[in-house]
C-alpha cells in the first residue's frame, strides 16, 4: 500500500513504487543503495517527496508520497523507555537536506530510531542529513548529523548508536517535551494580536514572539508579504518555535504554502478557537456543536488542508474529526454534518419545551452575556449563592477560571430576586472578536437563550485595557441575534482591579447604558445589580389580597408552594394573605380575591 496523496500519479509509477516492499536492507545498515536509487528516481519523476519506513530487521514497512511539509508513515506502537524500532528515510525535492521542524517533531514524538532527509536536485543527491534522538537533562532532544555523502551513510553502522540511545532512555527518567512553542502573526490591530496570544496560552502553548504587518492588500499565496515570511522563518530557527498562529482566517492553500516555506505547523485563529472549544466542551450539546463547526470548516478546505490533516506532529489544531484518518471523504463529512444537525434539532426542541414551561409559569428570564473571560461564570455562581432558592439538592457550580473560554456550556438556574420574585439566570458562552462563522452558526441553539431572555446583563472586564472594544464586539454579536434593543444592565466587573481613571472613561463612554460597577469575586454591589435587573424585568405577577376560609386551607398550602407571600394573618373567617400570583393561579383562585393591590 502506498500512503499519502497519489492524485495525478501514474498507475505505473505506483506499481513500481510498491516493488519497494519486496526489497530488504541489511540489518546493520541505515539503508541500501538499491532502495536509495528507487527513491531518487521517483522523486525526480513525481516531483514529490518519497518516504520509506524500515524496521530493525531491514524490512520496508511503509512507502509514502508526500511533500516537504509532511512525513506520512503508518501507525507506530510507541513504547515507554524504548525507541519505536523504525527509521524513516525521505527525500527533499528542493535539494535542501536540512531536517524540517516537522521532521524533528516526528522523530521525537514517535521515538524513531532515526530520520534521514535526502536532498535531491535534478536526479542527484546534494547531501544527506540524519537525525537521532538523544537524552539531555532527562529530556528527549534531537541530534542532527549534517551534509553526509551517500557512501558515508551506506557505511554507517547505526545499530550500536541506537542501542546506546535506548540504554540512556532506560537509565534516565526521560520526560518528553510535547510543548507547543508559537509565534503569532497579525495584520489587523495590536489589541487583536494581544488577544491571540491569550488564546494560544488558553491552549496550553507558550508564545515566543509576535510579528505584525499592517496590510491593505492580502497576498493570495502567503497572506502576508514574502519578506515577513522570511522574518518568521528566521524567528523559528533562532527561538526554536514549532508553531505559527495567524490572527486571521487563512485559506487551505495559504496554510499549505506557508508550511512548505516555514517547515512548521501553521494554523489560523479559527482553527485555534475550534481547538479550545474541542478541549473545553463538557456537555453532549457543546461537543456536537464543536464537532459540527469543525466539519463545516474543514469540508471547504479538504484540498488545501491535505497536509494538515495527515501530518504526524501533535498538539494544537489536531483535536476533533479532522485527525481521525489521513483523508476524509467529502460525502462522509456531509453525512456527519446532517446527523449532527438532526441531533442538535432534538436538543433545540427540548430547550424550546423548557422555555415554554418557564413562560407558562411567568418566570422572568435573565441572561448573562459578555466577552470571554469577563467573569460571567464567577458572577453567576455568586448570584446563585446570594439569591438561591432553598432546595434539598445542591446545584453544581459552573467552572470558573482566569482564561479565555473557561466554560462553554450554557446553564440555567432559578434564583429569588430581592422583591421575592423567582427568575431564571442563564450563563452563556463568551463572545470574542472574529468569532468563526462556523461557531456562530453552530451555537445558535445556545444563543437562543439570549433571544428569549427578558433582560440582558452585559458583563464587562473593567480591568481590561480594551474594555470598550470588547463592549463593541459583544454588541455586534447581539445585533446579529436581533437582541441589541433588549433591556440591558451593563455590569463593569473586576472594579477592585480598575484605576479610577479607567472607570471614569468607561462611565463617560457608556453613559447610554444603565451601568453598575461590581466585583463578583469580592461581592461588591451584587445586591444593587439584582435590584437594577429586577427593575427592568416585566412584572407578570399580580399582587392581590385573599381570604381563604379555614375549610379550604389546602389552598393556603398551594399558595405557599407556588406564589410569593408577603403577609399572612389569621382572621375569624379564615386566613388573610397578601400574595403575588401568576395569571394561572389568579384565575384558579379568583373566588378568594377580595382586593387587587
Coordinates of C-alpha atoms in Angstrom, one line a residue:
X1 CA 0.0 0.0 0.0
X2 CA 1.2 3.5 -0.9
X3 CA 0.4 6.1 1.7
X4 CA -0.3 9.8 1.0
X5 CA -1.9 11.7 -1.8
X6 CA -1.5 9.8 -5.1
X7 CA -3.8 12.0 -7.1
X8 CA -2.2 12.7 -10.5
X9 CA 0.5 10.0 -10.0
X10 CA 0.6 7.4 -12.9
X11 CA -0.5 3.9 -12.0
X12 CA 2.7 2.6 -13.5
X13 CA 4.7 4.7 -11.0
X14 CA 2.6 3.5 -8.1
X15 CA 3.1 -0.2 -9.2
X16 CA 6.9 0.3 -9.4
X17 CA 6.9 2.0 -6.0
X18 CA 5.1 -0.9 -4.5
X19 CA 8.1 -3.1 -5.6
X20 CA 10.0 -1.4 -2.7
X21 CA 8.1 -3.6 -0.3
X22 CA 10.0 -6.6 -1.8
X23 CA 13.4 -5.2 -1.0
X24 CA 15.5 -5.7 2.1
X25 CA 18.0 -3.5 3.8
X26 CA 21.0 -5.1 5.8
X27 CA 20.1 -5.1 9.5
X28 CA 23.3 -3.2 10.4
X29 CA 22.8 -0.5 7.7
X30 CA 20.6 2.6 7.6
X31 CA 19.6 1.9 4.0
X32 CA 20.7 0.2 0.9
X33 CA 21.9 1.7 -2.4
X34 CA 19.1 -0.1 -4.3
X35 CA 16.4 1.5 -2.1
X36 CA 18.0 4.9 -2.3
X37 CA 18.1 4.7 -6.1
X38 CA 14.4 3.9 -6.2
X39 CA 13.6 6.9 -4.0
X40 CA 15.8 9.3 -6.1
X41 CA 14.3 8.0 -9.4
X42 CA 10.6 8.5 -8.3
X43 CA 11.3 11.8 -6.6
X44 CA 12.5 13.1 -10.0
X45 CA 9.6 11.5 -11.9
X46 CA 6.8 12.7 -9.5
X47 CA 8.5 15.9 -8.1
X48 CA 7.2 14.8 -4.7
X49 CA 8.7 13.6 -1.5
X50 CA 9.2 9.9 -1.3
X51 CA 9.2 8.4 2.2
X52 CA 10.2 4.9 3.3
X53 CA 9.9 3.3 6.7
X54 CA 12.3 0.5 7.6
X55 CA 12.2 -1.7 10.7
X56 CA 15.2 -3.2 12.5
X57 CA 15.0 -6.4 10.6
X58 CA 15.6 -4.4 7.4
X59 CA 12.0 -4.9 6.2
X60 CA 10.3 -2.0 4.5
X61 CA 7.1 -1.3 6.4
X62 CA 5.8 1.8 4.6
X63 CA 6.1 3.7 1.3
X64 CA 4.5 7.1 1.0
X65 CA 4.2 10.0 -1.4
X66 CA 4.0 13.4 0.2
X67 CA 5.5 16.9 0.1
X68 CA 8.1 18.9 2.0
X69 CA 5.7 19.7 4.9
X70 CA 4.8 16.1 6.0
X71 CA 6.3 12.7 6.7
X72 CA 3.5 10.2 6.3
X73 CA 4.0 6.9 8.0
X74 CA 1.8 4.1 9.3
X75 CA 0.7 3.9 12.9
X76 CA 3.6 3.1 15.2
X77 CA 3.4 1.4 18.6
X78 CA 5.1 3.9 20.8
X79 CA 6.6 2.1 23.9
X80 CA 7.8 3.6 27.1
X81 CA 11.5 3.7 27.7
X82 CA 12.2 2.4 24.2
X83 CA 12.6 3.7 20.6
X84 CA 10.0 2.7 18.1
X85 CA 12.3 0.3 16.1
X86 CA 11.5 2.1 12.9
X87 CA 13.7 4.5 10.8
X88 CA 12.3 6.9 8.2
X89 CA 14.2 7.9 5.0
X90 CA 12.6 10.6 2.9
X91 CA 13.7 12.8 0.0
X92 CA 13.6 16.6 -0.1
X93 CA 12.9 17.5 -3.8
X94 CA 14.1 21.1 -3.0
X95 CA 17.6 19.7 -2.8
X96 CA 18.0 21.0 0.8
X97 CA 18.7 18.1 3.2
X98 CA 18.1 20.1 6.4
X99 CA 15.6 18.4 8.7
X100 CA 12.4 20.5 9.0
X101 CA 10.7 21.2 12.2
X102 CA 8.0 18.6 11.3
X103 CA 10.8 16.0 10.6
X104 CA 12.2 16.7 14.1
X105 CA 8.7 16.6 15.6
X106 CA 8.1 13.2 14.0
X107 CA 11.5 11.9 15.3
X108 CA 10.8 12.9 18.9
X109 CA 7.1 12.2 19.2
X110 CA 7.3 8.8 17.5
X111 CA 10.7 8.0 19.0
X112 CA 12.1 6.9 15.7
X113 CA 15.4 5.1 15.5
X114 CA 16.5 7.7 13.0
X115 CA 15.1 10.1 10.4
X116 CA 17.1 10.7 7.2
X117 CA 16.5 13.6 4.8
X118 CA 17.9 13.1 1.3
X119 CA 18.4 16.3 -0.7
X120 CA 17.6 15.6 -4.4
X121 CA 18.2 18.0 -7.2
X122 CA 17.8 17.0 -10.9
X123 CA 18.2 13.4 -10.0
X124 CA 21.4 13.9 -8.0
X125 CA 21.8 13.7 -4.2
X126 CA 23.1 17.0 -2.8
X127 CA 23.7 15.7 0.7
X128 CA 22.0 13.6 3.4
X129 CA 21.2 14.8 7.0
X130 CA 20.4 12.3 9.7
X131 CA 18.5 13.0 12.9
X132 CA 18.9 10.8 16.0
X133 CA 17.2 11.1 19.4
X134 CA 19.4 11.9 22.4
X135 CA 18.8 12.4 26.2
X136 CA 19.8 15.8 27.6
X137 CA 18.9 16.6 31.3
X138 CA 16.2 13.9 31.2
X139 CA 14.6 15.4 28.1
X140 CA 14.4 13.8 24.7
X141 CA 16.1 16.0 22.1
X142 CA 17.3 15.6 18.6
X143 CA 20.9 15.4 17.3
X144 CA 21.4 16.2 13.6
X145 CA 24.4 15.0 11.6
X146 CA 24.6 17.2 8.5
X147 CA 25.8 17.0 4.9
X148 CA 26.9 13.4 4.7
X149 CA 27.7 11.7 1.4
X150 CA 25.9 8.6 0.1
X151 CA 29.0 6.4 0.9
X152 CA 29.2 7.8 4.5
X153 CA 25.5 6.9 5.1
X154 CA 25.7 3.5 3.4
X155 CA 28.7 2.5 5.5
X156 CA 27.4 4.0 8.8
X157 CA 26.9 1.3 11.5
X158 CA 24.0 2.7 13.4
X159 CA 22.9 -0.3 15.5
X160 CA 25.3 0.4 18.3
X161 CA 24.2 4.1 18.4
X162 CA 20.5 3.1 18.6
X163 CA 21.4 0.7 21.4
X164 CA 23.2 3.4 23.3
X165 CA 20.2 5.8 23.0
X166 CA 17.8 3.2 24.3
X167 CA 20.1 2.5 27.3
X168 CA 20.3 6.2 28.0
X169 CA 16.4 6.4 27.9
X170 CA 16.1 3.5 30.3
X171 CA 18.7 4.9 32.7
X172 CA 17.2 8.4 32.8
X173 CA 13.7 9.3 33.8
X174 CA 13.1 10.8 30.4
X175 CA 10.3 13.5 30.1
X176 CA 9.2 14.1 26.5
X177 CA 8.9 17.8 25.5
X178 CA 5.5 18.0 23.9
X179 CA 5.0 21.7 24.4
X180 CA 3.8 23.8 21.6
X181 CA 6.0 26.9 21.1
X182 CA 4.3 29.5 19.0
X183 CA 5.0 32.7 17.0
X184 CA 1.8 34.7 16.5
X185 CA 1.3 36.8 13.4
X186 CA -1.3 39.7 12.9
X187 CA -2.3 42.2 10.3
X188 CA -5.3 43.8 12.0
X189 CA -4.5 45.6 15.3
X190 CA -2.1 45.1 18.1
X191 CA -5.0 44.6 20.5
X192 CA -6.3 41.7 18.4
X193 CA -2.8 40.3 18.3
X194 CA -2.6 40.5 22.1
X195 CA -5.9 38.6 22.4
X196 CA -4.5 36.0 20.0
X197 CA -1.6 35.5 22.5
X198 CA -4.1 34.8 25.3
X199 CA -6.0 32.4 23.1
X200 CA -2.7 30.5 22.4
X201 CA -2.0 30.4 26.2
X202 CA -5.5 29.1 26.8
X203 CA -4.4 26.2 24.6
X204 CA -1.5 25.4 27.0
X205 CA 1.1 26.7 24.5
X206 CA 3.8 29.3 25.0
X207 CA 4.2 32.4 22.9
X208 CA 7.8 33.0 22.0
X209 CA 7.4 36.1 19.8
X210 CA 4.9 38.1 17.7
X211 CA 5.1 39.6 14.2
X212 CA 2.8 42.4 13.0
X213 CA 2.4 43.7 9.5
X214 CA -0.2 46.3 8.6
X215 CA -1.5 45.3 5.1
X216 CA -4.1 46.8 2.8
X217 CA -3.9 44.1 0.2
X218 CA -3.7 40.4 1.2
X219 CA -1.1 38.2 -0.5
X220 CA -3.1 35.3 -2.1
X221 CA -0.3 32.9 -1.7
X222 CA 1.1 33.6 1.8
X223 CA -1.5 36.1 3.2
X224 CA 1.5 38.3 4.4
X225 CA 4.4 39.6 2.3
X226 CA 7.3 37.3 1.4
X227 CA 9.7 39.4 3.4
X228 CA 7.6 38.8 6.5
X229 CA 7.6 35.1 5.8
X230 CA 11.4 35.1 5.7
X231 CA 11.4 37.1 9.0
X232 CA 9.2 34.5 10.6
X233 CA 11.4 31.7 9.2
X234 CA 14.4 33.4 11.0
X235 CA 12.5 33.6 14.3
X236 CA 11.6 29.9 14.0
X237 CA 15.2 28.9 13.7
X238 CA 16.6 31.3 16.4
X239 CA 13.8 30.7 19.0
X240 CA 13.0 27.1 18.4
X241 CA 9.3 27.6 17.6
X242 CA 7.3 24.7 16.2
X243 CA 4.0 26.5 15.5
X244 CA 2.9 29.7 13.8
X245 CA -0.6 31.1 14.5
X246 CA -2.2 33.7 12.3
X247 CA -4.7 36.2 13.7
X248 CA -7.0 35.9 10.6
X249 CA -8.6 33.1 8.7
X250 CA -6.3 31.5 6.1
X251 CA -7.3 29.5 3.0
X252 CA -6.2 25.9 2.7
X253 CA -3.7 26.8 0.0
X254 CA -2.2 29.6 2.1
X255 CA -1.7 27.2 5.0
X256 CA -0.1 24.7 2.7
X257 CA 2.2 27.3 1.1
X258 CA 3.3 28.8 4.5
X259 CA 4.1 25.3 5.9
X260 CA 6.1 24.5 2.8
X261 CA 8.3 27.5 3.3
X262 CA 8.4 27.7 7.1
X263 CA 8.7 23.9 7.7
X264 CA 6.5 24.1 10.8
X265 CA 2.8 23.7 11.6
X266 CA 0.7 26.7 10.6
X267 CA -2.8 27.4 11.9
X268 CA -5.2 30.3 11.9
X269 CA -7.4 32.0 14.5
X270 CA -10.4 29.8 13.6
X271 CA -8.5 26.5 14.0
X272 CA -7.2 27.8 17.3
X273 CA -10.6 28.7 18.7
X274 CA -12.1 25.4 17.4
X275 CA -9.3 23.6 19.3
X276 CA -10.1 25.5 22.5
X277 CA -13.7 24.7 22.2
X278 CA -13.0 21.0 21.4
X279 CA -10.8 20.8 24.6
X280 CA -13.3 22.6 26.9
X281 CA -16.7 21.2 25.7
X282 CA -18.2 19.1 28.5
X283 CA -21.9 18.5 27.7
X284 CA -23.1 16.4 24.8
X285 CA -24.6 19.5 23.2
X286 CA -21.4 21.5 23.3
X287 CA -19.4 18.6 21.9
X288 CA -21.9 18.2 19.0
X289 CA -21.7 21.9 18.2
X290 CA -17.9 22.0 18.2
X291 CA -17.7 18.9 16.0
X292 CA -20.2 20.4 13.6
X293 CA -18.2 23.6 13.4
X294 CA -15.0 21.7 12.8
X295 CA -16.6 19.6 10.0
X296 CA -18.0 22.7 8.3
X297 CA -14.7 24.5 8.4
X298 CA -12.7 21.5 7.1
X299 CA -15.2 20.5 4.4
X300 CA -14.4 23.5 2.3
X301 CA -10.7 23.1 2.8
X302 CA -10.0 19.4 2.2
X303 CA -7.8 20.0 -0.8
X304 CA -5.7 22.8 0.8
X305 CA -5.5 21.2 4.2
X306 CA -4.4 17.8 3.0
X307 CA -1.0 18.1 4.8
X308 CA -2.6 19.5 7.9
X309 CA -4.9 16.5 8.2
X310 CA -2.2 14.0 7.6
X311 CA 0.8 15.4 9.4
X312 CA 2.4 13.4 12.3
X313 CA 3.0 16.3 14.7
X314 CA 0.6 16.5 17.6
X315 CA -0.7 19.4 19.6
X316 CA -2.8 22.5 18.7
X317 CA -5.1 22.0 15.8
X318 CA -5.2 18.3 16.0
X319 CA -8.3 17.6 18.1
X320 CA -11.7 16.5 16.6
X321 CA -12.8 14.7 13.5
X322 CA -10.1 16.1 11.1
X323 CA -7.4 13.9 12.6
X324 CA -9.2 10.5 12.7
X325 CA -7.6 9.4 9.4
X326 CA -5.3 10.9 6.7
X327 CA -8.0 11.8 4.2
X328 CA -11.7 12.4 4.9
X329 CA -14.2 11.7 2.2
X330 CA -16.5 14.7 1.4
X331 CA -19.6 12.5 1.4
X332 CA -18.8 11.2 4.8
X333 CA -18.4 14.7 6.1
X334 CA -21.7 15.7 4.5
X335 CA -23.4 12.7 6.2
X336 CA -21.9 13.5 9.6
X337 CA -23.0 17.2 9.3
X338 CA -26.5 16.0 8.6
X339 CA -26.6 13.6 11.5
X340 CA -25.2 16.2 14.0
X341 CA -27.6 18.8 12.7
X342 CA -30.5 16.4 13.4
X343 CA -29.2 15.8 16.9
X344 CA -29.0 19.5 17.6
X345 CA -32.6 19.9 16.4
X346 CA -33.7 17.4 19.0
X347 CA -31.8 19.3 21.7
X348 CA -33.2 22.6 20.4
X349 CA -36.7 21.1 20.7
X350 CA -36.0 20.1 24.3
X351 CA -34.8 23.7 25.1
X352 CA -38.0 25.1 23.5
X353 CA -40.2 22.9 25.7
X354 CA -38.3 24.0 28.8
X355 CA -38.6 27.7 27.8
X356 CA -42.3 27.3 27.1
X357 CA -42.8 25.8 30.6
X358 CA -40.9 28.7 32.2
X359 CA -43.0 31.1 30.1
X360 CA -46.3 29.4 31.2
X361 CA -45.2 29.8 34.8
X362 CA -44.5 33.5 34.1
X363 CA -40.9 33.1 35.2
X364 CA -38.7 36.1 34.1
X365 CA -35.6 35.2 32.3
X366 CA -32.2 36.9 32.8
X367 CA -29.2 36.1 30.5
X368 CA -25.5 36.9 31.3
X369 CA -23.7 37.9 28.2
X370 CA -20.3 39.4 27.6
X371 CA -16.8 39.0 26.3
X372 CA -14.9 35.8 27.1
X373 CA -13.2 35.9 30.5
X374 CA -15.2 38.9 31.6
X375 CA -16.2 37.0 34.8
X376 CA -19.7 35.7 33.8
X377 CA -19.4 32.3 35.4
X378 CA -18.0 33.7 38.6
X379 CA -20.9 36.2 38.8
X380 CA -23.4 33.5 38.0
X381 CA -22.1 31.4 40.9
X382 CA -22.1 34.3 43.3
X383 CA -25.6 35.4 42.4
X384 CA -26.9 31.8 42.8
X385 CA -25.3 31.9 46.3
X386 CA -26.8 35.2 47.4
X387 CA -30.2 34.7 45.7
X388 CA -30.5 30.9 45.8
X389 CA -33.8 29.1 46.2
X390 CA -33.6 26.7 49.1
X391 CA -33.8 23.2 47.8
X392 CA -32.9 19.7 49.1
X393 CA -30.3 19.2 46.4
X394 CA -27.3 21.4 45.9
X395 CA -26.8 22.7 42.4
X396 CA -23.4 22.2 40.8
X397 CA -21.3 25.4 40.3
X398 CA -20.2 26.4 36.8
X399 CA -16.4 26.1 36.2
X400 CA -14.6 29.4 36.5
X401 CA -11.0 30.3 35.8
X402 CA -8.9 33.3 34.6
X403 CA -8.7 32.1 31.0
X404 CA -10.4 32.6 27.7
X405 CA -13.4 30.3 27.1
X406 CA -13.1 28.7 30.5
X407 CA -16.7 27.4 30.2
X408 CA -18.7 26.7 27.0
X409 CA -21.8 25.1 28.3
X410 CA -25.0 27.1 28.8
X411 CA -26.5 26.6 32.3
X412 CA -29.8 27.9 33.6
X413 CA -30.6 28.1 37.4
X414 CA -33.5 29.6 39.3
X415 CA -32.8 32.5 41.7
X416 CA -35.0 34.5 44.0
X417 CA -34.8 38.3 43.5
X418 CA -34.8 40.8 46.3
X419 CA -38.5 41.6 45.6
X420 CA -39.2 37.9 46.3
X421 CA -39.9 37.1 42.6
X422 CA -38.4 33.9 41.1
X423 CA -36.3 34.3 37.9
X424 CA -34.0 32.2 35.8
X425 CA -30.4 33.1 35.4
X426 CA -28.6 31.8 32.3
X427 CA -24.8 31.8 31.8
X428 CA -23.8 31.9 28.1
X429 CA -20.7 31.2 26.2
X430 CA -18.4 34.2 26.0
X431 CA -18.1 36.3 22.8
X432 CA -14.9 37.2 21.1
X433 CA -13.8 39.3 18.2
X434 CA -13.6 37.5 14.9
X435 CA -15.7 34.6 16.2
X436 CA -15.6 32.0 13.5
X437 CA -18.8 32.0 11.4
X438 CA -19.0 28.2 11.8
X439 CA -19.2 28.6 15.6
X440 CA -21.8 31.4 15.4
X441 CA -24.0 29.1 13.4
X442 CA -23.3 26.0 15.5
X443 CA -24.1 27.8 18.7
X444 CA -27.4 29.3 17.5
X445 CA -29.3 26.9 19.8
X446 CA -27.3 28.0 22.8
X447 CA -27.6 31.7 22.0
X448 CA -31.4 31.3 21.7
X449 CA -31.4 31.6 25.5
X450 CA -30.3 35.2 24.9
X451 CA -33.0 35.8 22.3
X452 CA -35.8 34.6 24.7
X453 CA -34.4 36.5 27.8
X454 CA -36.4 39.4 29.2
X455 CA -33.3 41.2 30.4
X456 CA -29.6 41.0 29.5
X457 CA -26.8 41.5 32.0
X458 CA -23.8 42.5 29.9
X459 CA -20.7 41.7 32.0
X460 CA -17.5 43.7 31.1
X461 CA -14.0 43.1 32.4
X462 CA -13.3 46.6 33.6
X463 CA -9.6 45.8 34.2
X464 CA -9.0 45.2 30.5
X465 CA -7.3 47.9 28.5
X466 CA -9.6 47.0 25.6
X467 CA -12.9 47.0 27.5
X468 CA -14.5 49.5 25.1
X469 CA -13.6 47.3 22.1
X470 CA -14.9 44.3 23.9
X471 CA -18.2 46.0 24.5
X472 CA -18.4 46.9 20.8
X473 CA -17.6 43.3 19.8
X474 CA -20.4 41.9 22.1
X475 CA -22.9 44.5 20.7
X476 CA -22.1 43.3 17.2
X477 CA -23.0 39.7 18.0
X478 CA -26.1 40.9 19.9
X479 CA -27.1 42.9 16.8
X480 CA -26.7 39.7 14.7
X481 CA -29.1 38.0 17.0
X482 CA -31.5 40.8 16.8
X483 CA -31.5 41.5 20.6
X484 CA -29.4 44.7 20.8
X485 CA -32.5 46.7 21.9
X486 CA -33.4 44.4 24.8
X487 CA -33.4 45.9 28.3
X488 CA -29.7 45.7 29.4
X489 CA -27.7 46.3 32.5
X490 CA -24.0 47.0 31.9
X491 CA -22.1 45.4 34.8
X492 CA -18.5 46.6 34.9
X493 CA -16.8 43.7 36.7
X494 CA -13.4 43.5 38.5
X495 CA -13.6 47.1 39.7
X496 CA -11.2 46.1 42.5
X497 CA -8.5 45.8 39.7
X498 CA -9.5 49.1 38.0
X499 CA -8.0 52.5 38.3
X500 CA -10.3 55.5 38.9
X501 CA -9.2 56.9 35.6
X502 CA -10.3 53.7 33.7
X503 CA -13.6 53.7 35.5
X504 CA -14.3 57.4 34.6
X505 CA -13.6 56.7 31.0
X506 CA -15.9 53.7 31.0
X507 CA -18.6 55.8 32.7
X508 CA -18.2 58.5 30.1
X509 CA -18.1 56.2 27.0
X510 CA -21.1 54.1 28.1
X511 CA -23.5 56.7 29.6
X512 CA -26.3 55.3 27.3
X513 CA -26.4 52.2 29.5
X514 CA -27.9 51.5 32.9
X515 CA -24.5 50.8 34.3
X516 CA -23.3 49.4 37.6
X517 CA -19.8 48.7 38.9
X518 CA -19.3 45.4 40.6
X519 CA -16.8 42.8 41.7
X520 CA -18.1 39.2 41.5
X521 CA -15.1 37.9 43.4
X522 CA -15.3 40.3 46.3
X523 CA -19.2 40.6 46.4
X524 CA -19.2 44.3 45.7
X525 CA -22.6 45.8 44.6
X526 CA -24.2 42.4 43.8
X527 CA -27.4 43.3 45.7
X528 CA -27.6 46.5 43.7
X529 CA -27.1 44.6 40.5
X530 CA -30.1 42.4 41.4
X531 CA -32.2 45.5 42.1
X532 CA -31.4 47.0 38.7
X533 CA -32.1 43.8 36.9
X534 CA -35.4 43.3 38.8
X535 CA -36.5 46.9 37.9
X536 CA -36.1 46.1 34.2
X537 CA -37.9 42.7 34.4
X538 CA -41.5 42.8 33.3
X539 CA -43.8 42.1 36.3
X540 CA -46.0 39.3 35.0
X541 CA -47.3 38.7 38.5
X542 CA -50.3 40.3 40.2
X543 CA -50.4 41.3 43.8
X544 CA -53.7 40.6 45.5
X545 CA -55.3 40.2 48.9
X546 CA -57.1 36.9 49.5
X547 CA -59.3 35.5 52.2
X548 CA -59.1 31.7 52.4
X549 CA -61.8 30.0 54.6
X550 CA -60.4 27.6 57.1
X551 CA -62.3 24.8 55.3
X552 CA -60.1 25.4 52.3
X553 CA -56.7 25.5 54.0
X554 CA -55.3 23.2 51.3
X555 CA -55.3 26.3 49.0
X556 CA -53.1 28.1 51.5
X557 CA -50.6 25.3 51.2
X558 CA -50.9 25.5 47.4
X559 CA -50.1 29.3 47.5
X560 CA -47.1 28.6 49.8
X561 CA -45.8 26.3 47.1
X562 CA -46.5 28.4 44.0
X563 CA -46.7 32.1 44.9
X564 CA -44.9 34.9 46.7
X565 CA -46.5 35.5 50.1
X566 CA -45.8 38.9 51.6
X567 CA -48.2 38.9 54.6
X568 CA -50.3 36.2 56.3
X569 CA -52.8 36.7 59.1
X570 CA -55.4 34.5 60.8
X571 CA -58.9 36.1 61.0
X572 CA -62.2 34.9 62.2
X573 CA -63.4 34.0 58.6
X574 CA -60.1 32.4 57.6
X575 CA -56.5 33.1 56.5
X576 CA -55.9 36.6 55.1
X577 CA -52.9 36.7 52.7
X578 CA -51.2 39.4 50.6
X579 CA -49.7 37.4 47.8
X580 CA -48.2 37.7 44.3
X581 CA -49.5 35.2 41.8
X582 CA -49.3 34.5 38.1
X583 CA -52.2 34.5 35.7
X584 CA -52.9 30.8 36.1
X585 CA -53.2 31.0 39.9
X586 CA -55.1 34.3 39.6
X587 CA -57.8 32.6 37.5
X588 CA -57.9 29.4 39.6
X589 CA -58.3 31.2 43.0
X590 CA -60.3 34.2 41.7
X591 CA -63.2 33.5 44.1
X592 CA -60.9 34.1 47.1
X593 CA -59.6 37.5 45.9
X594 CA -61.0 40.4 47.9
X595 CA -58.8 43.2 46.6
X596 CA -56.1 43.8 44.0
X597 CA -53.1 45.7 45.4

